[in-house]
């Protein structure tokens, strides 16, 4: 069987980096992307030195021409793609109130957490359509959920609003793409990695190891062609929107 090709955004560190590692260990050819070419090359070389099939390519997810350029490169080299993982994200605005929001910050957050995933998914669609059973995974968050009582939309007062709204909208995008792409047999799901220790001190606050957060994402990236689509999952189990 032909080796499966996966591309992960925001993969030079954190959950994305570990997702690349786990997919490569599962025999995928993985394209590790990030906005800074130096960081991308360093991260990809670290995994390649371990004998893993990882290639680093710089890609700025907020920039149309950068994403198009990478899609053309991947098409030329591999001819198709099996998995896109929209992982790049951030702006966890714990220190900001919804009632006193700097809308430039909110707009930047929507651009990063919502529109980038939209842009990357759309641009890579022709490559995903070249193989049966391809997958798009949107790395969402309990912070965008109506039902998560720890981090969700009605927890944490009015804080984490730009981030929460952007991740809720990302879930809506998952539903829209999943519905549209059903006819093409492309599976589209949202995944929450859970509270994961990607910054200093997070473990002491109760965050779980990065390998566990990444495994939650890898589950959706490696679904069989008859797997679920249009769902929101953590650790392979459906969770509330
Ligand atoms: N950690 C958690 O507890 C948790 C929980 C739920 C959901 N998530 C989601 O999981 C994903 C990965 O989180 P993480 O904790 O691994 O984050 P992280 O360690 O902060 O890494 C974030 C990645 O996104 C990239 N990125 C950030 N801002 C960007 C921008 N403006 N343009 C392009 N790339 C940008 C970063 O690139 P640079 O290195 O260049 O900055 C980095 O590669 C995110 O979507 C996050 O929202 C995380």
GROMACS .gro file of N, CA and C in nm, residues 58-172:
model
  345
   58UNK      N    1   0.808   2.560   0.557
   58UNK     CA    2   0.751   2.681   0.619
   58UNK      C    3   0.621   2.717   0.548
   59UNK      N    4   0.517   2.745   0.626
   59UNK     CA    5   0.388   2.787   0.569
   59UNK      C    6   0.320   2.881   0.667
   60UNK      N    7   0.284   2.999   0.620
   60UNK     CA    8   0.212   3.096   0.704
   60UNK      C    9   0.062   3.076   0.679
   61UNK      N   10  -0.006   3.018   0.778
   61UNK     CA   11  -0.147   2.980   0.758
   61UNK      C   12  -0.241   3.098   0.739
   62UNK      N   13  -0.195   3.218   0.776
   62UNK     CA   14  -0.281   3.336   0.760
   62UNK      C   15  -0.261   3.402   0.623
   63UNK      N   16  -0.178   3.342   0.538
   63UNK     CA   17  -0.143   3.405   0.412
   63UNK      C   18  -0.179   3.314   0.292
   64UNK      N   19  -0.271   3.362   0.209
   64UNK     CA   20  -0.319   3.284   0.093
   64UNK      C   21  -0.205   3.233   0.006
   65UNK      N   22  -0.113   3.324  -0.029
   65UNK     CA   23  -0.010   3.285  -0.127
   65UNK      C   24   0.085   3.182  -0.068
   66UNK      N   25   0.115   3.193   0.061
   66UNK     CA   26   0.204   3.096   0.125
   66UNK      C   27   0.139   2.957   0.125
   67UNK      N   28   0.010   2.951   0.159
   67UNK     CA   29  -0.060   2.822   0.164
   67UNK      C   30  -0.070   2.762   0.024
   68UNK      N   31  -0.102   2.846  -0.076
   68UNK     CA   32  -0.112   2.798  -0.216
   68UNK      C   33   0.021   2.742  -0.263
   69UNK      N   34   0.128   2.813  -0.230
   69UNK     CA   35   0.263   2.773  -0.272
   69UNK      C   36   0.297   2.633  -0.215
   70UNK      N   37   0.264   2.612  -0.089
   70UNK     CA   38   0.294   2.482  -0.025
   70UNK      C   39   0.207   2.372  -0.087
   71UNK      N   40   0.080   2.403  -0.115
   71UNK     CA   41  -0.009   2.302  -0.176
   71UNK      C   42   0.047   2.260  -0.312
   72UNK      N   43   0.098   2.356  -0.388
   72UNK     CA   44   0.155   2.323  -0.520
   72UNK      C   45   0.280   2.236  -0.504
   73UNK      N   46   0.361   2.270  -0.406
   73UNK     CA   47   0.484   2.194  -0.379
   73UNK      C   48   0.449   2.048  -0.344
   74UNK      N   49   0.349   2.032  -0.255
   74UNK     CA   50   0.310   1.898  -0.209
   74UNK      C   51   0.249   1.819  -0.326
   75UNK      N   52   0.168   1.887  -0.408
   75UNK     CA   53   0.108   1.821  -0.525
   75UNK      C   54   0.219   1.772  -0.619
   76UNK      N   55   0.316   1.858  -0.644
   76UNK     CA   56   0.427   1.822  -0.733
   76UNK      C   57   0.508   1.705  -0.679
   77UNK      N   58   0.532   1.704  -0.550
   77UNK     CA   59   0.619   1.601  -0.492
   77UNK      C   60   0.547   1.469  -0.463
   78UNK      N   61   0.424   1.478  -0.407
   78UNK     CA   62   0.355   1.356  -0.363
   78UNK      C   63   0.231   1.322  -0.446
   79UNK      N   64   0.175   1.423  -0.514
   79UNK     CA   65   0.060   1.399  -0.601
   79UNK      C   66  -0.075   1.394  -0.529
   80UNK      N   67  -0.074   1.389  -0.397
   80UNK     CA   68  -0.199   1.381  -0.321
   80UNK      C   69  -0.167   1.409  -0.174
   81UNK      N   70  -0.273   1.414  -0.092
   81UNK     CA   71  -0.253   1.418   0.054
   81UNK      C   72  -0.367   1.339   0.120
   82UNK      N   73  -0.337   1.266   0.225
   82UNK     CA   74  -0.438   1.185   0.295
   82UNK      C   75  -0.497   1.258   0.415
   83UNK      N   76  -0.415   1.341   0.482
   83UNK     CA   77  -0.462   1.403   0.607
   83UNK      C   78  -0.413   1.548   0.619
   84UNK      N   79  -0.505   1.637   0.654
   84UNK     CA   80  -0.468   1.775   0.690
   84UNK      C   81  -0.507   1.793   0.837
   85UNK      N   82  -0.413   1.841   0.918
   85UNK     CA   83  -0.444   1.868   1.058
   85UNK      C   84  -0.426   2.018   1.084
   86UNK      N   85  -0.539   2.085   1.104
   86UNK     CA   86  -0.537   2.228   1.133
   86UNK      C   87  -0.516   2.246   1.283
   87UNK      N   88  -0.389   2.255   1.320
   87UNK     CA   89  -0.351   2.261   1.461
   87UNK      C   90  -0.306   2.400   1.506
   88UNK      N   91  -0.249   2.479   1.414
   88UNK     CA   92  -0.197   2.612   1.452
   88UNK      C   93  -0.307   2.691   1.521
   89UNK      N   94  -0.276   2.750   1.632
   89UNK     CA   95  -0.379   2.826   1.702
   89UNK      C   96  -0.324   2.886   1.829
   90UNK      N   97  -0.404   2.971   1.890
   90UNK     CA   98  -0.361   3.033   2.015
   90UNK      C   99  -0.448   3.152   2.049
   91UNK      N  100  -0.389   3.248   2.123
   91UNK     CA  101  -0.457   3.367   2.176
   91UNK      C  102  -0.558   3.330   2.285
   92UNK      N  103  -0.514   3.246   2.379
   92UNK     CA  104  -0.598   3.208   2.494
   92UNK      C  105  -0.606   3.331   2.585
   93UNK      N  106  -0.714   3.410   2.570
   93UNK     CA  107  -0.722   3.543   2.632
   93UNK      C  108  -0.784   3.538   2.771
   94UNK      N  109  -0.716   3.471   2.861
   94UNK     CA  110  -0.764   3.455   2.998
   94UNK      C  111  -0.770   3.591   3.071
   95UNK      N  112  -0.683   3.683   3.026
   95UNK     CA  113  -0.670   3.813   3.094
   95UNK      C  114  -0.763   3.920   3.035
   96UNK      N  115  -0.851   3.882   2.941
   96UNK     CA  116  -0.933   3.986   2.876
   96UNK      C  117  -1.081   3.957   2.899
   97UNK      N  118  -1.160   4.065   2.905
   97UNK     CA  119  -1.304   4.050   2.925
   97UNK      C  120  -1.378   4.072   2.793
   98UNK      N  121  -1.486   3.998   2.773
   98UNK     CA  122  -1.565   4.013   2.651
   98UNK      C  123  -1.620   4.155   2.638
   99UNK      N  124  -1.644   4.220   2.753
   99UNK     CA  125  -1.707   4.352   2.751
   99UNK      C  126  -1.608   4.465   2.725
  100UNK      N  127  -1.478   4.432   2.733
  100UNK     CA  128  -1.377   4.535   2.706
  100UNK      C  129  -1.277   4.483   2.603
  101UNK      N  130  -1.328   4.420   2.501
  101UNK     CA  131  -1.240   4.354   2.404
  101UNK      C  132  -1.179   4.453   2.305
  102UNK      N  133  -1.053   4.431   2.277
  102UNK     CA  134  -0.988   4.501   2.167
  102UNK      C  135  -1.025   4.421   2.041
  103UNK      N  136  -1.108   4.479   1.957
  103UNK     CA  137  -1.160   4.402   1.843
  103UNK      C  138  -1.052   4.367   1.740
  104UNK      N  139  -0.940   4.440   1.744
  104UNK     CA  140  -0.829   4.401   1.656
  104UNK      C  141  -0.774   4.266   1.702
  105UNK      N  142  -0.767   4.250   1.836
  105UNK     CA  143  -0.720   4.122   1.892
  105UNK      C  144  -0.821   4.011   1.858
  106UNK      N  145  -0.951   4.042   1.872
  106UNK     CA  146  -1.054   3.941   1.841
  106UNK      C  147  -1.046   3.900   1.694
  107UNK      N  148  -1.025   3.998   1.608
  107UNK     CA  149  -1.018   3.972   1.465
  107UNK      C  150  -0.896   3.886   1.431
  108UNK      N  151  -0.785   3.919   1.495
  108UNK     CA  152  -0.660   3.841   1.476
  108UNK      C  153  -0.681   3.695   1.523
  109UNK      N  154  -0.756   3.682   1.632
  109UNK     CA  155  -0.781   3.548   1.686
  109UNK      C  156  -0.870   3.465   1.593
  110UNK      N  157  -0.972   3.532   1.537
  110UNK     CA  158  -1.059   3.462   1.440
  110UNK      C  159  -0.980   3.426   1.315
  111UNK      N  160  -0.893   3.515   1.274
  111UNK     CA  161  -0.808   3.488   1.156
  111UNK      C  162  -0.722   3.364   1.181
  112UNK      N  163  -0.662   3.357   1.299
  112UNK     CA  164  -0.571   3.246   1.330
  112UNK      C  165  -0.648   3.114   1.354
  113UNK      N  166  -0.749   3.118   1.440
  113UNK     CA  167  -0.811   2.992   1.485
  113UNK      C  168  -0.924   2.944   1.394
  114UNK      N  169  -0.982   3.035   1.316
  114UNK     CA  170  -1.093   2.995   1.229
  114UNK      C  171  -1.056   3.003   1.080
  115UNK      N  172  -1.019   3.125   1.036
  115UNK     CA  173  -1.001   3.143   0.891
  115UNK      C  174  -0.881   3.068   0.836
  116UNK      N  175  -0.778   3.049   0.919
  116UNK     CA  176  -0.660   2.974   0.872
  116UNK      C  177  -0.698   2.830   0.841
  117UNK      N  178  -0.778   2.770   0.928
  117UNK     CA  179  -0.822   2.631   0.906
  117UNK      C  180  -0.910   2.625   0.781
  118UNK      N  181  -0.991   2.726   0.762
  118UNK     CA  182  -1.079   2.734   0.644
  118UNK      C  183  -0.992   2.744   0.517
  119UNK      N  184  -0.895   2.835   0.522
  119UNK     CA  185  -0.804   2.858   0.408
  119UNK      C  186  -0.726   2.730   0.374
  120UNK      N  187  -0.664   2.669   0.474
  120UNK     CA  188  -0.580   2.551   0.449
  120UNK      C  189  -0.666   2.436   0.395
  121UNK      N  190  -0.785   2.415   0.455
  121UNK     CA  191  -0.873   2.306   0.411
  121UNK      C  192  -0.913   2.326   0.265
  122UNK      N  193  -0.957   2.447   0.232
  122UNK     CA  194  -1.001   2.476   0.094
  122UNK      C  195  -0.888   2.457  -0.006
  123UNK      N  196  -0.771   2.508   0.031
  123UNK     CA  197  -0.659   2.507  -0.064
  123UNK      C  198  -0.610   2.365  -0.091
  124UNK      N  199  -0.618   2.280   0.012
  124UNK     CA  200  -0.568   2.142  -0.006
  124UNK      C  201  -0.676   2.044  -0.053
  125UNK      N  202  -0.799   2.094  -0.071
  125UNK     CA  203  -0.908   2.004  -0.114
  125UNK      C  204  -0.878   1.925  -0.242
  126UNK      N  205  -0.822   1.989  -0.345
  126UNK     CA  206  -0.794   1.911  -0.466
  126UNK      C  207  -0.698   1.794  -0.439
  127UNK      N  208  -0.607   1.809  -0.343
  127UNK     CA  209  -0.513   1.701  -0.311
  127UNK      C  210  -0.581   1.593  -0.228
  128UNK      N  211  -0.673   1.635  -0.139
  128UNK     CA  212  -0.747   1.539  -0.055
  128UNK      C  213  -0.842   1.456  -0.142
  129UNK      N  214  -0.893   1.519  -0.249
  129UNK     CA  215  -0.990   1.450  -0.336
  129UNK      C  216  -0.923   1.343  -0.422
  130UNK      N  217  -0.790   1.344  -0.427
  130UNK     CA  218  -0.720   1.248  -0.513
  130UNK      C  219  -0.712   1.108  -0.454
  131UNK      N  220  -0.746   1.096  -0.322
  131UNK     CA  221  -0.740   0.964  -0.259
  131UNK      C  222  -0.869   0.936  -0.182
  132UNK      N  223  -0.913   0.812  -0.177
  132UNK     CA  224  -1.035   0.784  -0.102
  132UNK      C  225  -1.012   0.790   0.049
  133UNK      N  226  -1.115   0.828   0.121
  133UNK     CA  227  -1.109   0.824   0.268
  133UNK      C  228  -1.012   0.921   0.332
  134UNK      N  229  -0.988   1.037   0.268
  134UNK     CA  230  -0.895   1.134   0.330
  134UNK      C  231  -0.966   1.206   0.445
  135UNK      N  232  -0.884   1.273   0.527
  135UNK     CA  233  -0.936   1.331   0.652
  135UNK      C  234  -0.888   1.475   0.674
  136UNK      N  235  -0.979   1.556   0.732
  136UNK     CA  236  -0.940   1.689   0.784
  136UNK      C  237  -0.969   1.685   0.933
  137UNK      N  238  -0.870   1.725   1.013
  137UNK     CA  239  -0.890   1.732   1.158
  137UNK      C  240  -0.870   1.878   1.202
  138UNK      N  241  -0.972   1.934   1.263
  138UNK     CA  242  -0.962   2.069   1.318
  138UNK      C  243  -0.937   2.058   1.468
  139UNK      N  244  -0.825   2.113   1.513
  139UNK     CA  245  -0.793   2.106   1.656
  139UNK      C  246  -0.868   2.219   1.726
  140UNK      N  247  -0.979   2.181   1.787
  140UNK     CA  248  -1.067   2.277   1.853
  140UNK      C  249  -1.036   2.277   2.003
  141UNK      N  250  -1.137   2.306   2.085
  141UNK     CA  251  -1.110   2.316   2.229
  141UNK      C  252  -1.241   2.313   2.306
  142UNK      N  253  -1.235   2.257   2.426
  142UNK     CA  254  -1.350   2.263   2.516
  142UNK      C  255  -1.390   2.408   2.544
  143UNK      N  256  -1.297   2.502   2.525
  143UNK     CA  257  -1.326   2.644   2.547
  143UNK      C  258  -1.432   2.696   2.450
  144UNK      N  259  -1.451   2.625   2.339
  144UNK     CA  260  -1.553   2.666   2.242
  144UNK      C  261  -1.680   2.584   2.254
  145UNK      N  262  -1.694   2.509   2.363
  145UNK     CA  263  -1.809   2.419   2.380
  145UNK      C  264  -1.917   2.481   2.469
  146UNK      N  265  -2.042   2.451   2.436
  146UNK     CA  266  -2.156   2.497   2.518
  146UNK      C  267  -2.173   2.411   2.642
  147UNK      N  268  -2.109   2.295   2.645
  147UNK     CA  269  -2.138   2.198   2.752
  147UNK      C  270  -2.020   2.173   2.846
  148UNK      N  271  -1.901   2.221   2.813
  148UNK     CA  272  -1.783   2.197   2.896
  148UNK      C  273  -1.790   2.286   3.022
  149UNK      N  274  -1.805   2.222   3.137
  149UNK     CA  275  -1.827   2.302   3.258
  149UNK      C  276  -1.698   2.358   3.317
  150UNK      N  277  -1.581   2.310   3.272
  150UNK     CA  278  -1.454   2.364   3.323
  150UNK      C  279  -1.405   2.483   3.241
  151UNK      N  280  -1.403   2.466   3.107
  151UNK     CA  281  -1.342   2.567   3.020
  151UNK      C  282  -1.439   2.626   2.919
  152UNK      N  283  -1.565   2.580   2.916
  152UNK     CA  284  -1.658   2.612   2.807
  152UNK      C  285  -1.709   2.755   2.804
  153UNK      N  286  -1.802   2.781   2.710
  153UNK     CA  287  -1.849   2.916   2.681
  153UNK      C  288  -1.918   2.983   2.799
  154UNK      N  289  -1.977   2.901   2.891
  154UNK     CA  290  -2.044   2.960   3.006
  154UNK      C  291  -1.961   2.945   3.134
  155UNK      N  292  -1.837   2.896   3.121
  155UNK     CA  293  -1.744   2.892   3.236
  155UNK      C  294  -1.652   3.015   3.226
  156UNK      N  295  -1.571   3.036   3.325
  156UNK     CA  296  -1.468   3.141   3.325
  156UNK      C  297  -1.522   3.283   3.307
  157UNK      N  298  -1.646   3.309   3.349
  157UNK     CA  299  -1.702   3.445   3.339
  157UNK      C  300  -1.696   3.492   3.195
  158UNK      N  301  -1.658   3.614   3.175
  158UNK     CA  302  -1.649   3.669   3.038
  158UNK      C  303  -1.510   3.659   2.980
  159UNK      N  304  -1.423   3.584   3.049
  159UNK     CA  305  -1.284   3.573   2.998
  159UNK      C  306  -1.276   3.468   2.887
  160UNK      N  307  -1.162   3.465   2.821
  160UNK     CA  308  -1.133   3.369   2.712
  160UNK      C  309  -1.242   3.378   2.604
  161UNK      N  310  -1.283   3.502   2.574
  161UNK     CA  311  -1.396   3.517   2.480
  161UNK      C  312  -1.352   3.512   2.334
  162UNK      N  313  -1.244   3.579   2.298
  162UNK     CA  314  -1.200   3.576   2.157
  162UNK      C  315  -1.164   3.432   2.121
  163UNK      N  316  -1.089   3.367   2.209
  163UNK     CA  317  -1.047   3.228   2.185
  163UNK      C  318  -1.169   3.136   2.182
  164UNK      N  319  -1.257   3.149   2.283
  164UNK     CA  320  -1.373   3.061   2.293
  164UNK      C  321  -1.466   3.075   2.171
  165UNK      N  322  -1.491   3.200   2.132
  165UNK     CA  323  -1.579   3.223   2.016
  165UNK      C  324  -1.515   3.167   1.889
  166UNK      N  325  -1.383   3.185   1.877
  166UNK     CA  326  -1.315   3.135   1.756
  166UNK      C  327  -1.317   2.983   1.748
  167UNK      N  328  -1.305   2.916   1.864
  167UNK     CA  329  -1.305   2.768   1.862
  167UNK      C  330  -1.447   2.713   1.843
  168UNK      N  331  -1.547   2.787   1.893
  168UNK     CA  332  -1.686   2.749   1.869
  168UNK      C  333  -1.715   2.760   1.719
  169UNK      N  334  -1.667   2.868   1.658
  169UNK     CA  335  -1.686   2.888   1.513
  169UNK      C  336  -1.610   2.782   1.434
  170UNK      N  337  -1.496   2.740   1.486
  170UNK     CA  338  -1.420   2.633   1.418
  170UNK      C  339  -1.503   2.504   1.417
  171UNK      N  340  -1.572   2.478   1.526
  171UNK     CA  341  -1.661   2.360   1.529
  171UNK      C  342  -1.772   2.372   1.426
  172UNK      N  343  -1.825   2.494   1.409
  172UNK     CA  344  -1.929   2.515   1.307
  172UNK      C  345  -1.871   2.488   1.169
   0.00000   0.00000   0.00000
